[in-house]
PDB file of C-alpha atoms in Angstrom:
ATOM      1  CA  UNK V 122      52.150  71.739 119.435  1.00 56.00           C
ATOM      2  CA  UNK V 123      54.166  69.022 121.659  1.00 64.00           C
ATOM      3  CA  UNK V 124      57.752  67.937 120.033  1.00 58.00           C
ATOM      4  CA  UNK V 125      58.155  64.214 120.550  1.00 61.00           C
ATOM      5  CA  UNK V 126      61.915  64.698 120.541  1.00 58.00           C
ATOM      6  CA  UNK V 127      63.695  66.648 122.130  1.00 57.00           C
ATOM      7  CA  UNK V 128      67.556  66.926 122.029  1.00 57.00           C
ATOM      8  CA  UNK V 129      69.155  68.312 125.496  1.00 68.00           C
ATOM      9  CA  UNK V 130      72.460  69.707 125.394  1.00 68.00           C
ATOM     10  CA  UNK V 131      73.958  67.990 128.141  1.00 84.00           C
ATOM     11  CA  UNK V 132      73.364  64.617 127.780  1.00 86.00           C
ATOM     12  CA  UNK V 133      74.598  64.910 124.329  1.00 87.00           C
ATOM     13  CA  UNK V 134      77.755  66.186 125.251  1.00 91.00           C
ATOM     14  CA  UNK V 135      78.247  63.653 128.254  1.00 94.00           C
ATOM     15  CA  UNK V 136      78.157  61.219 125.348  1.00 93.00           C
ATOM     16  CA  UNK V 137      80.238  62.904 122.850  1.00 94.00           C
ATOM     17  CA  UNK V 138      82.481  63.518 125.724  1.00 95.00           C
ATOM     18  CA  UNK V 139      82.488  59.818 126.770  1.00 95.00           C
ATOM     19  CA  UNK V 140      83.037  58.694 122.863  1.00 94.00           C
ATOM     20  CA  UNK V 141      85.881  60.678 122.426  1.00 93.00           C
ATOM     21  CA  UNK V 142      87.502  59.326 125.737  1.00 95.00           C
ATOM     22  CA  UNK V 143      86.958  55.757 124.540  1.00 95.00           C
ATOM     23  CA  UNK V 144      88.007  56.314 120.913  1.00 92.00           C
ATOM     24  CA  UNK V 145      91.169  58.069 122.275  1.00 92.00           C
ATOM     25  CA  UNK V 146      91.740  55.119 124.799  1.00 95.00           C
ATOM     26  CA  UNK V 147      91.074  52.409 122.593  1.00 94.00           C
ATOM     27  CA  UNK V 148      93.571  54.064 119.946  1.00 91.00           C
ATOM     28  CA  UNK V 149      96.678  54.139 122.665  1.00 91.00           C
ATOM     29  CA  UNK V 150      95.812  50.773 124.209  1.00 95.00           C
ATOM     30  CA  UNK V 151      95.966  49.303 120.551  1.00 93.00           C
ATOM     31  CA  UNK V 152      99.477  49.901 120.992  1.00 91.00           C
ATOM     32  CA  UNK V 153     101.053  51.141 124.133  1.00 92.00           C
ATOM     33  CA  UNK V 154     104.691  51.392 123.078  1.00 94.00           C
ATOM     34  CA  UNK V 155     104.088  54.064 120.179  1.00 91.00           C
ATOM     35  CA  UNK V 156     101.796  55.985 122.809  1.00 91.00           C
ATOM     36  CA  UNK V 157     104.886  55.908 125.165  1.00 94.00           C
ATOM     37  CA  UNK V 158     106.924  57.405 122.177  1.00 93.00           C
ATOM     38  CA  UNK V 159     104.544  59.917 121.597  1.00 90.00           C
ATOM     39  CA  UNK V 160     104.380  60.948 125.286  1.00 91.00           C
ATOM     40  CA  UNK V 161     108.617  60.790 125.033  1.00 93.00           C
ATOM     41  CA  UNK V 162     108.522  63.306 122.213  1.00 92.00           C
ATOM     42  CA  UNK V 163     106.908  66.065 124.559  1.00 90.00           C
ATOM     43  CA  UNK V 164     110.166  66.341 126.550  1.00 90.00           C
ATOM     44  CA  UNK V 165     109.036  66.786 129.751  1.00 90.00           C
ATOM     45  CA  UNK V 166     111.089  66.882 132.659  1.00 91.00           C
ATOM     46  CA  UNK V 167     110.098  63.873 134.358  1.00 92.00           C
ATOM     47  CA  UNK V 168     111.905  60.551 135.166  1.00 96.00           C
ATOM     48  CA  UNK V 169     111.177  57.461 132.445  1.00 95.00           C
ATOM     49  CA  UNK V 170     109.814  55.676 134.768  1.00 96.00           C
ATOM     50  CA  UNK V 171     107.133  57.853 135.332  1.00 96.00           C
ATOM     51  CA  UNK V 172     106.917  58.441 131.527  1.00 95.00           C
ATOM     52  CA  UNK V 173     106.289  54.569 130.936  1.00 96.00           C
ATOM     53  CA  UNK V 174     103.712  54.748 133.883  1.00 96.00           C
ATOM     54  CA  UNK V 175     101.838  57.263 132.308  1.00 95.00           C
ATOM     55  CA  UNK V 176     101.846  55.617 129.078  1.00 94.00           C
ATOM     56  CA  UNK V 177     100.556  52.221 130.400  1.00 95.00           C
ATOM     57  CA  UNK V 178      97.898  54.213 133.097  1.00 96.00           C
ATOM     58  CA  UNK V 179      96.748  56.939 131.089  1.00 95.00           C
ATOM     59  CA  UNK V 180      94.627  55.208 128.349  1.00 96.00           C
ATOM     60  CA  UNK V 181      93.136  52.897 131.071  1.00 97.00           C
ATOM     61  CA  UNK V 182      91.857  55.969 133.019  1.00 97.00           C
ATOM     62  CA  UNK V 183      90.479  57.447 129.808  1.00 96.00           C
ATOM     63  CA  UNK V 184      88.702  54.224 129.097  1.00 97.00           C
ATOM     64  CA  UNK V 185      87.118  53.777 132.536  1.00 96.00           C
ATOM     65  CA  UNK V 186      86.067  57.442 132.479  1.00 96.00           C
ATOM     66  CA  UNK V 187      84.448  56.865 129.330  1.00 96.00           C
ATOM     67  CA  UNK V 188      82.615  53.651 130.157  1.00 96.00           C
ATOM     68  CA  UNK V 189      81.236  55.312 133.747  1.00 95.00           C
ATOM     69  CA  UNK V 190      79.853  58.320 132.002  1.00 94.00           C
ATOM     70  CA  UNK V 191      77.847  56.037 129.743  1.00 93.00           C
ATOM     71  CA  UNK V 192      77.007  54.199 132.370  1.00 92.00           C
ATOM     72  CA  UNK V 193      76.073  56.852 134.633  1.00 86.00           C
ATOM     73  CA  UNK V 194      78.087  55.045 137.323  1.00 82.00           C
ATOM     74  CA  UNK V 195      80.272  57.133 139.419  1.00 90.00           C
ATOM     75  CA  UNK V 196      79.472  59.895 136.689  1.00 90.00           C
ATOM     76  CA  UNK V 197      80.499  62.927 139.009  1.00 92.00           C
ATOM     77  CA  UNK V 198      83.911  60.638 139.947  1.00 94.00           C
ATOM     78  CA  UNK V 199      84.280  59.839 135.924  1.00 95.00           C
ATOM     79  CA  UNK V 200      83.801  64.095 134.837  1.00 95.00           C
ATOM     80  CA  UNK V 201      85.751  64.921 137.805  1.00 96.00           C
ATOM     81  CA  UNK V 202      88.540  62.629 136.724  1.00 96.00           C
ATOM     82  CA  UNK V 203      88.701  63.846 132.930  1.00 96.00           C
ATOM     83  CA  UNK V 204      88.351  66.940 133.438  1.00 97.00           C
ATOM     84  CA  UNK V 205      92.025  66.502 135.762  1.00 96.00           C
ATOM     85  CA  UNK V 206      93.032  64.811 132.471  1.00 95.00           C
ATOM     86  CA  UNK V 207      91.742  67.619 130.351  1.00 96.00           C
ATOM     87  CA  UNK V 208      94.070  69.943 132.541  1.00 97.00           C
ATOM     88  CA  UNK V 209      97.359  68.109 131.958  1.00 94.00           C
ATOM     89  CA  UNK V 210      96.586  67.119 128.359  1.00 93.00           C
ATOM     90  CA  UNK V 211      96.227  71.413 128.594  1.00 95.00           C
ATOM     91  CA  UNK V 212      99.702  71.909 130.221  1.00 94.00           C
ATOM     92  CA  UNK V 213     101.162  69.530 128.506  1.00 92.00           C
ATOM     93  CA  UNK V 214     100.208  70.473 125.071  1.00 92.00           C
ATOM     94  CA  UNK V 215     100.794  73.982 125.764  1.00 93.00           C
ATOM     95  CA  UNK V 216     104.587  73.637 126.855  1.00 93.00           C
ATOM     96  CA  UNK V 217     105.424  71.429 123.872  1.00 92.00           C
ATOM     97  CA  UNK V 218     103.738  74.368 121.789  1.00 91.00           C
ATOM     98  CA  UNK V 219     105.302  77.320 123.413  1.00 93.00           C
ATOM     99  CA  UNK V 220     108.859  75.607 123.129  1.00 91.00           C
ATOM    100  CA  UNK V 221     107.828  75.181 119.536  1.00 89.00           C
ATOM    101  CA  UNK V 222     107.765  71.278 119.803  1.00 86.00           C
ATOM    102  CA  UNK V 223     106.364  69.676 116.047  1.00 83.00           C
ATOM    103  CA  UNK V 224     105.079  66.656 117.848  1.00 82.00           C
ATOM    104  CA  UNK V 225     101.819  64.570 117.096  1.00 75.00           C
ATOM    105  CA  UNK V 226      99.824  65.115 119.927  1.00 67.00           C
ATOM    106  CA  UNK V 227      99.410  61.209 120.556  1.00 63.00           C
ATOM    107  CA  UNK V 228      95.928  61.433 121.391  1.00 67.00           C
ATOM    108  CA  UNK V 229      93.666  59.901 118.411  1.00 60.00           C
ATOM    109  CA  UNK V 230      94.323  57.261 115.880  1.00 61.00           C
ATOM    110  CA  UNK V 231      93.851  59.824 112.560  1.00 59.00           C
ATOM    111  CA  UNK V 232      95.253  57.544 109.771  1.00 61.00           C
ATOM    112  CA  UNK V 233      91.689  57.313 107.949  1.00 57.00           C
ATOM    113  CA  UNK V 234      91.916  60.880 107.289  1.00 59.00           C
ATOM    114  CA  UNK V 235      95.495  60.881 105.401  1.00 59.00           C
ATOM    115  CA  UNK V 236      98.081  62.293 106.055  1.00 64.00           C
ATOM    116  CA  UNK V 237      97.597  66.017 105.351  1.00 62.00           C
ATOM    117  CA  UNK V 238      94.569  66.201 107.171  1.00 56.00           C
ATOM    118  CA  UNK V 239      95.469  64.095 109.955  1.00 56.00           C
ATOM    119  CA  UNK V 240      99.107  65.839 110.717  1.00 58.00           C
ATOM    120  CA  UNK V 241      96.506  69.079 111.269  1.00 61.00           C
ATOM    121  CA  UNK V 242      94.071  67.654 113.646  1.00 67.00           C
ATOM    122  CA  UNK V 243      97.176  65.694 115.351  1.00 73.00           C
ATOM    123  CA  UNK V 244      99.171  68.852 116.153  1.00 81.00           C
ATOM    124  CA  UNK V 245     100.066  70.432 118.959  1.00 87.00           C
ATOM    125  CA  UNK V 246      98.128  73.310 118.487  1.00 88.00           C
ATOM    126  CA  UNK V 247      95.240  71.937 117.946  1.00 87.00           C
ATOM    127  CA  UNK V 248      95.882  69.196 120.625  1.00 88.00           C
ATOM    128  CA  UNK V 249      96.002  72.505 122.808  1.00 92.00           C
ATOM    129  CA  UNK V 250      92.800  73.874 122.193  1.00 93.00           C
ATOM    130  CA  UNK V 251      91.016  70.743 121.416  1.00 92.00           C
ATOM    131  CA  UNK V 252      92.428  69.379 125.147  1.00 93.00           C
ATOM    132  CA  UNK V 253      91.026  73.480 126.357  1.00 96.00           C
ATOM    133  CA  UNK V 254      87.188  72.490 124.665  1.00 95.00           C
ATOM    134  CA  UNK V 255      87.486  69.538 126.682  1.00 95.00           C
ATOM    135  CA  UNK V 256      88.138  70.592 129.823  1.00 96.00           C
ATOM    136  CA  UNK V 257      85.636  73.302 129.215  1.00 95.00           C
ATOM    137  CA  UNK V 258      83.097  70.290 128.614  1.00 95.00           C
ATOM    138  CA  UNK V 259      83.994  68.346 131.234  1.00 95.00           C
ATOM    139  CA  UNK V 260      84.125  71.439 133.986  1.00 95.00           C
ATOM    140  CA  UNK V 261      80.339  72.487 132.699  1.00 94.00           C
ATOM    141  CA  UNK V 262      79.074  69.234 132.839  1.00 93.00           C
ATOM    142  CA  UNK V 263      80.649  69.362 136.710  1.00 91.00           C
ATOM    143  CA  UNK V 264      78.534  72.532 137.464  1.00 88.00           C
ATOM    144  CA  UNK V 265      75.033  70.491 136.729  1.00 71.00           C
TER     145      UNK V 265
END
């Protein structure tokens, strides 16, 4: 018997990948100043400048990322490009953990949620591993 749908793995995660990217871009562009505070709060040792750069670049590059892998424009370019994002959103979230930092990661807009439950998925730890899925995501959908 033939299935008349069929769900493949990769697309769906391209997509889910490509959501997230544009929810979590959307979020910090809604307000760019409170993403630069959050980014502040991770104490790295980098000049302000660069720290205000970041916070005014950052959710633009998630955003185009996002639009080009639904797009399937430059989709190679787009995975290639998250998944470098992936890797500092790794490092960074991993040395604000391991100096025992109790930051909110910055990433999502989690209000909807409440407070409890969105202080949990807004960590740092979590930020770490969630950040470590999505590089893992973005590096398999690389190998295709």
């Amino acid at each position: 018997m033939k299935v008349a749908f069929e769900i493949r793995p990769r697309p769906v995660l391209l997509w889910l990948l490509a959501g997230l990217l544009i929810w979590a871009a959307l979020s910090k562009i809604a307000n760019l100043n409170e993403f630069y505070l959050n980014i502040a709060l991770y104490r790295l040792p980098l000049p302000d400048a660069w720290l205000r750069l970041a916070a005014i670049v950052l959710p633009w590059l998630e955003l185009l990322c996002g639009i080009l892998m639904i797009a399937g424009a430059a989709r190679r370019a787009a995975l290639l490009w998250a998944a470098l994002l992936f890797a500092v959103f790794v490092l960074a979230t991993g040395q604000a953990w391991v100096r025992g930092l109790n930051i909110n990661c910055g990433c999502f807009k989690l209000d909807f949620l409440g407070e409890e439950f969105a202080g949990v998925f807004e960590s740092v730890k979590f930020a770490f591993f969630r950040a470590l899925l999505l590089l893992a995501a973005a590096v398999f959908l690389l190998r295709e």
